[in-house]
Tab-separated table of C-alpha atoms in Angstrom:
chain	number	residue	atom	x	y	z
A	1475	UNK	CA	36.733	16.909	-49.869
A	1476	UNK	CA	36.522	19.170	-52.838
A	1477	UNK	CA	38.224	21.968	-54.678
A	1478	UNK	CA	36.499	24.806	-56.476
A	1479	UNK	CA	38.260	25.113	-59.839
A	1480	UNK	CA	38.938	28.743	-60.637
A	1481	UNK	CA	38.883	28.328	-64.408
A	1482	UNK	CA	35.135	27.603	-64.498
A	1483	UNK	CA	33.743	29.831	-61.773
A	1484	UNK	CA	30.160	29.709	-63.068
A	1485	UNK	CA	30.090	25.895	-63.293
A	1486	UNK	CA	32.556	24.647	-60.681
A	1487	UNK	CA	34.201	21.254	-60.872
A	1488	UNK	CA	35.661	19.391	-57.930
A	1489	UNK	CA	38.896	17.580	-57.177
A	1490	UNK	CA	39.866	15.540	-54.140
A	1491	UNK	CA	42.834	17.434	-52.718
A	1492	UNK	CA	41.101	20.220	-50.779
A	1493	UNK	CA	38.182	20.756	-48.433
A	1494	UNK	CA	34.859	22.477	-49.192
A	1495	UNK	CA	32.893	23.978	-46.317
A	1496	UNK	CA	29.666	22.112	-45.568
A	1497	UNK	CA	27.943	25.413	-44.768
A	1498	UNK	CA	28.068	26.376	-48.432
A	1499	UNK	CA	27.284	22.891	-49.680
A	1500	UNK	CA	24.041	23.210	-47.718
A	1501	UNK	CA	22.925	26.176	-49.840
A	1502	UNK	CA	24.540	25.526	-53.263
A	1503	UNK	CA	22.266	27.834	-55.245
A	1504	UNK	CA	22.929	30.894	-53.067
A	1505	UNK	CA	24.611	33.874	-54.680
A	1506	UNK	CA	28.226	34.313	-53.544
A	1507	UNK	CA	30.022	37.603	-54.146
A	1508	UNK	CA	33.711	37.106	-54.936
A	1509	UNK	CA	35.544	40.192	-53.722
A	1510	UNK	CA	39.217	39.396	-54.327
A	1511	UNK	CA	42.006	36.840	-54.432
A	1512	UNK	CA	43.970	36.483	-51.209
A	1513	UNK	CA	47.771	36.437	-50.902
A	1514	UNK	CA	47.992	32.788	-51.972
A	1515	UNK	CA	45.604	33.143	-54.912
A	1516	UNK	CA	42.457	31.679	-53.301
A	1517	UNK	CA	39.088	33.294	-54.218
A	1518	UNK	CA	37.640	35.214	-51.269
A	1519	UNK	CA	33.868	35.552	-51.023
A	1520	UNK	CA	31.622	37.852	-49.002
A	1521	UNK	CA	28.576	36.187	-47.466
A	1522	UNK	CA	25.711	37.602	-45.409
A	1523	UNK	CA	24.453	35.573	-42.439
A	1524	UNK	CA	21.127	36.891	-41.191
A	1525	UNK	CA	20.292	36.891	-37.499
A	1526	UNK	CA	16.839	35.561	-36.659
A	1527	UNK	CA	16.032	38.440	-34.340
A	1528	UNK	CA	15.861	42.185	-34.325
A	1529	UNK	CA	16.400	44.849	-31.691
A	1530	UNK	CA	12.620	45.265	-31.453
A	1531	UNK	CA	12.163	41.542	-30.724
A	1532	UNK	CA	14.793	41.631	-27.976
A	1533	UNK	CA	13.293	44.736	-26.403
A	1534	UNK	CA	9.824	43.194	-26.334
A	1535	UNK	CA	11.118	39.881	-24.977
A	1536	UNK	CA	9.661	37.930	-27.887
A	1537	UNK	CA	10.858	34.348	-27.899
A	1538	UNK	CA	13.182	33.549	-30.758
A	1539	UNK	CA	11.537	30.181	-31.379
A	1540	UNK	CA	8.411	32.080	-32.431
A	1541	UNK	CA	10.424	34.000	-34.997
A	1542	UNK	CA	12.170	30.878	-36.227
A	1543	UNK	CA	8.917	28.972	-36.536
A	1544	UNK	CA	7.438	31.727	-38.672
A	1545	UNK	CA	10.428	31.660	-40.998
A	1546	UNK	CA	10.292	27.888	-41.255
A	1547	UNK	CA	6.630	28.094	-42.249
A	1548	UNK	CA	7.507	30.620	-44.929
A	1549	UNK	CA	10.271	28.340	-46.220
A	1550	UNK	CA	7.947	25.360	-46.308
A	1551	UNK	CA	5.282	27.260	-48.196
A	1552	UNK	CA	7.933	28.438	-50.645
A	1553	UNK	CA	9.166	24.891	-51.123
A	1554	UNK	CA	5.637	23.742	-51.898
A	1555	UNK	CA	5.412	26.322	-54.660
A	1556	UNK	CA	8.865	25.668	-56.089
A	1557	UNK	CA	9.313	21.907	-55.775
A	1558	UNK	CA	8.702	20.394	-59.211
A	1559	UNK	CA	8.291	16.899	-57.821
A	1560	UNK	CA	5.447	17.904	-55.503
A	1561	UNK	CA	3.729	20.068	-58.073
A	1562	UNK	CA	3.374	17.073	-60.391
A	1563	UNK	CA	1.206	15.264	-57.843
A	1564	UNK	CA	-2.343	16.427	-58.582
A	1565	UNK	CA	-5.758	15.674	-57.261
A	1566	UNK	CA	-7.957	13.255	-59.200
A	1567	UNK	CA	-9.296	14.787	-62.413
A	1568	UNK	CA	-6.602	17.507	-62.601
A	1569	UNK	CA	-3.910	17.621	-65.283
A	1570	UNK	CA	-0.225	17.243	-64.583
A	1571	UNK	CA	2.512	19.534	-65.968
A	1572	UNK	CA	2.491	17.718	-69.335
A	1573	UNK	CA	-1.281	17.941	-69.773
A	1574	UNK	CA	-1.886	14.250	-69.128
A	1575	UNK	CA	-4.658	13.299	-66.706
A	1576	UNK	CA	-3.285	11.721	-63.533
A	1577	UNK	CA	-3.800	7.953	-63.500
A	1578	UNK	CA	-5.272	6.234	-60.456
A	1579	UNK	CA	-5.329	2.528	-59.673
A	1580	UNK	CA	-8.396	0.565	-58.537
A	1581	UNK	CA	-7.881	1.668	-54.936
A	1582	UNK	CA	-7.634	5.330	-55.870
A	1583	UNK	CA	-3.845	5.535	-55.389
A	1584	UNK	CA	-1.751	7.592	-57.789
A	1585	UNK	CA	0.320	5.531	-60.226
A	1586	UNK	CA	3.685	7.280	-60.451
A	1587	UNK	CA	5.326	7.191	-63.878
A	1588	UNK	CA	9.009	6.496	-63.332
A	1589	UNK	CA	11.885	7.342	-65.624
A	1590	UNK	CA	12.742	4.373	-67.894
A	1591	UNK	CA	16.142	2.826	-67.302
A	1592	UNK	CA	16.818	2.423	-71.037
A	1593	UNK	CA	16.087	5.981	-72.129
A	1594	UNK	CA	17.897	7.337	-75.160
A	1595	UNK	CA	20.477	10.070	-74.745
A	1596	UNK	CA	17.981	12.671	-75.925
A	1597	UNK	CA	15.269	11.443	-73.588
A	1598	UNK	CA	17.702	11.221	-70.693
A	1599	UNK	CA	18.809	14.795	-71.304
A	1600	UNK	CA	15.200	15.968	-71.075
A	1601	UNK	CA	14.597	13.996	-67.882
A	1602	UNK	CA	17.711	15.079	-65.951
A	1603	UNK	CA	17.295	17.767	-63.315
A	1604	UNK	CA	19.005	21.104	-63.760
A	1605	UNK	CA	22.546	21.282	-62.387
A	1606	UNK	CA	22.572	23.531	-59.304
A	1607	UNK	CA	25.831	25.426	-58.799
A	1608	UNK	CA	26.856	28.468	-56.773
A	1609	UNK	CA	26.359	31.727	-58.644
A	1610	UNK	CA	29.681	33.554	-58.517
A	1611	UNK	CA	29.459	37.345	-58.668
A	1612	UNK	CA	32.558	39.436	-59.232
A	1613	UNK	CA	32.899	42.632	-57.231
A	1614	UNK	CA	32.034	45.639	-59.392
A	1615	UNK	CA	29.902	43.741	-61.909
A	1616	UNK	CA	26.715	45.458	-62.916
A	1617	UNK	CA	24.729	42.294	-62.264
A	1618	UNK	CA	25.882	42.103	-58.638
A	1619	UNK	CA	22.343	42.461	-57.417
A	1620	UNK	CA	21.091	45.250	-55.199
A	1621	UNK	CA	20.175	42.675	-52.574
A	1622	UNK	CA	23.779	42.515	-51.352
A	1623	UNK	CA	24.035	46.306	-51.189
A	1624	UNK	CA	20.800	46.525	-49.204
A	1625	UNK	CA	21.899	43.805	-46.779
A	1626	UNK	CA	25.072	45.757	-45.972
A	1627	UNK	CA	23.057	48.359	-44.105
A	1628	UNK	CA	20.989	45.927	-42.026
A	1629	UNK	CA	21.563	45.762	-38.282
A	1630	UNK	CA	20.693	42.045	-38.196
A	1631	UNK	CA	23.242	40.785	-40.757
A	1632	UNK	CA	26.729	39.404	-40.072
A	1633	UNK	CA	29.087	40.011	-43.014
A	1634	UNK	CA	31.939	37.529	-43.371
A	1635	UNK	CA	34.716	37.245	-45.933
A	1636	UNK	CA	35.789	33.636	-46.380
A	1637	UNK	CA	36.978	31.056	-48.868
A	1638	UNK	CA	34.894	28.110	-50.049
A	1639	UNK	CA	37.654	25.592	-50.864
A	1640	UNK	CA	41.128	25.324	-49.321
A	1641	UNK	CA	43.826	22.796	-48.491
A	1642	UNK	CA	43.353	21.153	-45.106
A	1643	UNK	CA	45.874	23.466	-43.441
A	1644	UNK	CA	43.786	26.496	-44.477
A	1645	UNK	CA	40.341	25.323	-43.327
A	1646	UNK	CA	40.276	28.211	-40.857
A	1647	UNK	CA	39.497	30.478	-43.805
A	1648	UNK	CA	36.117	28.771	-44.232
A	1649	UNK	CA	32.933	28.941	-42.159
A	1650	UNK	CA	31.896	25.794	-40.246
A	1651	UNK	CA	28.717	24.765	-38.455
A	1652	UNK	CA	30.222	24.498	-34.974
A	1653	UNK	CA	31.007	28.220	-35.117
A	1654	UNK	CA	27.297	28.882	-35.667
A	1655	UNK	CA	26.350	26.640	-32.733
A	1656	UNK	CA	28.717	28.484	-30.413
A	1657	UNK	CA	27.458	31.835	-31.739
A	1658	UNK	CA	23.883	30.694	-31.057
A	1659	UNK	CA	24.790	29.831	-27.480
A	1660	UNK	CA	26.456	33.207	-26.952
A	1661	UNK	CA	23.324	35.016	-28.144
A	1662	UNK	CA	21.102	32.744	-26.065
A	1663	UNK	CA	23.192	33.341	-22.917
A	1664	UNK	CA	24.255	36.907	-23.711
A	1665	UNK	CA	23.735	38.065	-20.110
A	1666	UNK	CA	26.306	35.453	-19.016
A	1667	UNK	CA	28.964	36.915	-21.328
A	1668	UNK	CA	28.129	40.585	-20.894
A	1669	UNK	CA	31.211	42.709	-20.091
A	1670	UNK	CA	33.502	39.647	-19.977
A	1671	UNK	CA	37.071	39.408	-21.226
A	1672	UNK	CA	37.214	36.524	-23.724
A	1673	UNK	CA	39.904	34.556	-25.551
A	1674	UNK	CA	39.069	32.602	-28.714
A	1675	UNK	CA	41.493	29.897	-29.823
A	1676	UNK	CA	41.539	29.150	-33.551
A	1677	UNK	CA	39.184	32.016	-34.415
A	1678	UNK	CA	39.404	31.463	-38.189
A	1679	UNK	CA	37.197	33.939	-40.050
A	1680	UNK	CA	36.243	35.494	-36.709
A	1681	UNK	CA	32.480	34.958	-36.944
A	1682	UNK	CA	32.189	33.654	-33.354
A	1683	UNK	CA	34.342	36.469	-31.981
A	1684	UNK	CA	32.175	38.975	-33.853
A	1685	UNK	CA	29.059	37.599	-32.145
A	1686	UNK	CA	30.834	37.548	-28.784
A	1687	UNK	CA	31.940	41.137	-29.406
A	1688	UNK	CA	28.304	42.272	-29.375
A	1689	UNK	CA	28.080	41.529	-25.635
A	1690	UNK	CA	31.600	41.109	-24.198
A	1691	UNK	CA	33.914	43.906	-23.150
A	1692	UNK	CA	37.098	42.594	-24.805
A	1693	UNK	CA	37.597	39.664	-27.185
A	1694	UNK	CA	41.045	38.405	-28.152
A	1695	UNK	CA	40.490	36.521	-31.423
A	1696	UNK	CA	43.574	34.394	-32.111
A	1697	UNK	CA	44.901	32.140	-34.844
A	1698	UNK	CA	48.056	31.727	-36.956
A	1699	UNK	CA	48.961	32.854	-40.456
A	1700	UNK	CA	49.190	36.462	-41.575
A	1701	UNK	CA	46.765	35.946	-44.476
A	1702	UNK	CA	44.120	34.374	-42.227
A	1703	UNK	CA	44.531	36.988	-39.508
A	1704	UNK	CA	44.214	39.775	-42.081
A	1705	UNK	CA	40.920	38.234	-43.252
A	1706	UNK	CA	39.741	37.982	-39.651
A	1707	UNK	CA	40.639	41.632	-39.013
A	1708	UNK	CA	38.716	42.611	-42.147
A	1709	UNK	CA	35.641	40.752	-40.867
A	1710	UNK	CA	35.841	42.587	-37.554
A	1711	UNK	CA	35.863	45.877	-39.482
A	1712	UNK	CA	32.919	44.746	-41.640
A	1713	UNK	CA	30.803	44.155	-38.534
A	1714	UNK	CA	31.417	47.331	-36.570
A	1715	UNK	CA	27.693	48.023	-36.954
A	1716	UNK	CA	27.061	45.083	-34.602
A	1717	UNK	CA	30.003	45.535	-32.218
A	1718	UNK	CA	30.128	49.278	-31.544
A	1719	UNK	CA	26.608	49.721	-30.028
A	1720	UNK	CA	27.589	47.468	-27.111
A	1721	UNK	CA	30.933	49.142	-26.572
A	1722	UNK	CA	32.886	45.923	-27.135
A	1723	UNK	CA	36.370	45.605	-28.604
A	1724	UNK	CA	37.853	42.756	-30.670
A	1725	UNK	CA	41.629	42.415	-30.930
A	1726	UNK	CA	43.013	40.050	-33.588
A	1727	UNK	CA	46.217	38.412	-32.362
A	1728	UNK	CA	48.563	35.585	-33.294
A	1729	UNK	CA	48.622	32.594	-30.971
A	1730	UNK	CA	50.533	29.524	-32.126
A	1731	UNK	CA	49.651	26.393	-30.164
A	1732	UNK	CA	52.991	24.839	-31.121
A	1733	UNK	CA	54.875	27.569	-29.236
A	1734	UNK	CA	55.064	28.046	-25.482
A	1735	UNK	CA	55.024	31.825	-25.446
A	1736	UNK	CA	52.963	34.692	-26.827
A	1737	UNK	CA	54.424	36.425	-29.862
A	1738	UNK	CA	55.762	39.751	-28.573
A	1739	UNK	CA	57.991	40.725	-31.490
A	1740	UNK	CA	56.978	44.338	-32.270
A	1741	UNK	CA	57.990	43.814	-35.918
A	1742	UNK	CA	55.611	40.873	-36.348
A	1743	UNK	CA	52.029	41.559	-37.450
A	1744	UNK	CA	49.350	40.734	-34.860
A	1745	UNK	CA	51.864	40.386	-32.016
A	1746	UNK	CA	51.008	40.985	-28.356
A	1747	UNK	CA	52.097	43.904	-26.213
A	1748	UNK	CA	53.055	43.287	-22.603
A	1749	UNK	CA	49.991	45.291	-21.547
A	1750	UNK	CA	47.672	43.064	-23.611
A	1751	UNK	CA	49.150	39.872	-22.155
A	1752	UNK	CA	48.739	41.277	-18.636
A	1753	UNK	CA	45.158	42.309	-19.394
A	1754	UNK	CA	44.331	38.820	-20.703
A	1755	UNK	CA	45.830	37.024	-17.708
A	1756	UNK	CA	44.275	39.419	-15.195
A	1757	UNK	CA	40.751	39.594	-16.562
A	1758	UNK	CA	39.987	36.650	-18.892
A	1759	UNK	CA	37.052	34.611	-17.620
A	1760	UNK	CA	35.930	32.882	-20.840
A	1761	UNK	CA	37.880	30.845	-23.403
A	1762	UNK	CA	36.190	29.436	-26.489
A	1763	UNK	CA	37.062	27.364	-29.564
A	1764	UNK	CA	34.890	26.075	-32.429
A	1765	UNK	CA	35.603	23.217	-34.849
A	1766	UNK	CA	39.338	23.024	-34.228
A	1767	UNK	CA	39.527	19.281	-33.457
A	1768	UNK	CA	40.292	17.625	-36.791
A	1769	UNK	CA	43.992	16.728	-36.378
A	1770	UNK	CA	45.350	14.739	-33.436
A	1771	UNK	CA	48.624	16.677	-33.181
A	1772	UNK	CA	46.807	20.023	-33.227
A	1773	UNK	CA	44.325	18.738	-30.648
A	1774	UNK	CA	47.204	17.827	-28.333
A	1775	UNK	CA	48.791	21.229	-28.926
A	1776	UNK	CA	45.541	23.047	-28.193
A	1777	UNK	CA	45.069	21.271	-24.863
A	1778	UNK	CA	48.662	22.049	-23.884
A	1779	UNK	CA	48.009	25.710	-24.724
A	1780	UNK	CA	44.730	25.601	-22.829
A	1781	UNK	CA	46.447	24.225	-19.730
A	1782	UNK	CA	49.303	26.738	-19.928
A	1783	UNK	CA	46.981	29.753	-20.260
A	1784	UNK	CA	44.455	28.684	-17.615
A	1785	UNK	CA	47.324	27.894	-15.242
A	1786	UNK	CA	48.488	31.526	-15.525
A	1787	UNK	CA	45.060	33.216	-15.249
A	1788	UNK	CA	44.395	35.257	-12.149
A	1789	UNK	CA	40.789	34.003	-11.915
A	1790	UNK	CA	38.978	30.788	-12.761
A	1791	UNK	CA	37.361	30.665	-16.179
A	1792	UNK	CA	34.883	28.689	-18.284
A	1793	UNK	CA	35.993	27.078	-21.544
A	1794	UNK	CA	33.409	26.501	-24.297
A	1795	UNK	CA	34.339	23.937	-26.955
A	1796	UNK	CA	32.077	23.374	-29.973
A	1797	UNK	CA	32.679	20.764	-32.638
A	1798	UNK	CA	31.012	18.536	-35.186
A	1799	UNK	CA	31.388	14.774	-34.864
A	1800	UNK	CA	32.293	13.769	-38.427
A	1801	UNK	CA	31.710	10.114	-39.233
A	1802	UNK	CA	33.895	8.320	-41.780
A	1803	UNK	CA	34.265	4.747	-42.997
A	1804	UNK	CA	37.864	3.600	-42.582
A	1805	UNK	CA	39.547	0.567	-44.134
A	1806	UNK	CA	41.688	0.172	-41.025
A	1807	UNK	CA	38.633	-0.460	-38.844
A	1808	UNK	CA	36.290	-1.646	-41.628
A	1809	UNK	CA	33.639	0.357	-39.836
A	1810	UNK	CA	32.208	3.870	-39.480
A	1811	UNK	CA	34.411	5.741	-37.022
A	1812	UNK	CA	35.252	9.258	-35.901
A	1813	UNK	CA	38.903	9.121	-34.917
A	1814	UNK	CA	39.396	12.883	-34.516
A	1815	UNK	CA	36.412	13.065	-32.160
A	1816	UNK	CA	37.570	10.000	-30.213
A	1817	UNK	CA	41.008	11.547	-29.713
A	1818	UNK	CA	39.384	14.789	-28.586
A	1819	UNK	CA	37.256	12.938	-26.019
A	1820	UNK	CA	40.240	10.993	-24.690
A	1821	UNK	CA	42.293	14.167	-24.342
A	1822	UNK	CA	39.408	15.945	-22.656
A	1823	UNK	CA	39.079	13.055	-20.182
A	1824	UNK	CA	42.800	13.289	-19.436
A	1825	UNK	CA	42.402	16.983	-18.675
A	1826	UNK	CA	39.450	16.346	-16.378
A	1827	UNK	CA	41.339	13.607	-14.526
A	1828	UNK	CA	44.485	15.722	-14.199
A	1829	UNK	CA	45.806	15.753	-10.630
A	1830	UNK	CA	48.732	18.124	-10.300
A	1831	UNK	CA	47.623	19.904	-7.134
A	1832	UNK	CA	47.323	23.210	-9.018
A	1833	UNK	CA	44.351	23.041	-11.366
A	1834	UNK	CA	40.997	21.287	-11.393
A	1835	UNK	CA	38.855	20.941	-14.517
A	1836	UNK	CA	35.197	19.969	-14.568
A	1837	UNK	CA	33.553	18.965	-17.869
A	1838	UNK	CA	29.844	19.415	-18.550
A	1839	UNK	CA	28.020	18.825	-21.860
A	1840	UNK	CA	25.585	21.448	-23.182
A	1841	UNK	CA	22.354	20.243	-24.754
A	1842	UNK	CA	21.509	21.671	-28.167
A	1843	UNK	CA	17.935	22.547	-27.233
A	1844	UNK	CA	18.556	26.297	-27.031
A	1845	UNK	CA	17.198	28.756	-29.583
A	1846	UNK	CA	18.657	29.068	-33.058
A	1847	UNK	CA	19.613	32.632	-33.963
A	1848	UNK	CA	21.473	32.071	-37.242
A	1849	UNK	CA	20.414	30.347	-40.448
A	1850	UNK	CA	22.286	27.038	-40.774
A	1851	UNK	CA	21.579	23.321	-40.515
A	1852	UNK	CA	21.785	22.257	-36.858
A	1853	UNK	CA	22.474	18.545	-37.122
A	1854	UNK	CA	22.606	15.993	-34.319
A	1855	UNK	CA	26.368	15.478	-34.773
A	1856	UNK	CA	27.063	18.989	-33.435
């Protein structure tokens, strides 16, 4: 839990009242371009997420694992050149970074000189590692490097506006790992989703809907909150270069899980027309949601919405749910638990065991052994 303080953008400090996306914690030294403040005063950033494939690779049938492996080898070789700790380990007879010959014990093992515990303030300052913080670039600054401008024209880059720190109720404005996992699966199984009509629940920044829009016919990307939906709509516009070649269409709409009906008020932004509701119910064959199971009440509301919509669909459909199992130590249990995940599993079991004579749900897990198409950390808790 962290909050990016706006007053020191180049050297951020953290407080405990808001949430910081783990995607950006994973790459803290990456350059982040701040493009604006949103309606509630939160900094909005523009990030580029590179796809690990190209149109040439897909046309030739080249396996994505080959591409990924090559990139990983490049990263490892780069780490070997950049890692100060490794570079200080030299072969016998060579000099270390301070010009002192490496010392070996009687068995030929390297004797590592460790930092003294009782170092003076001056010595400690010399021995501390550099503080690594996100580099915040303001839109329009001359030092906003040309790399960002060049990436804008690439056909293998997803451009997403997002925040990096929000209150818990605004976490949909951030980018989370489960969205990447679901996007990976869509790209891996793109023939399965080709020309489908798709509904995303809790679309957030819209990154998963954007990926789905590259193969599906129609994607209804839904969430609540005018500010969030406006950001999502902006991200759809930013990625037309990926969506338009396939002829897909993404419609950003409001869908409140705490309400029993679609919003059809013509005066309300992101409301549904009667034609759009009919199109969804007549043609939807895929429903998806990523990282939306973090609050028990919202989880209950989502499953009620899921039941209501699937009950009214003309055809059967497949629902894809992606989430990260977040482990926490709780004083109540005096143990490491994951209460949000446990509640999700219990609710999912209730849905599978539902016997109302109208609907039947079958639950199947998906193994995470499929190819990785986006750059992120795929951890075992996904």
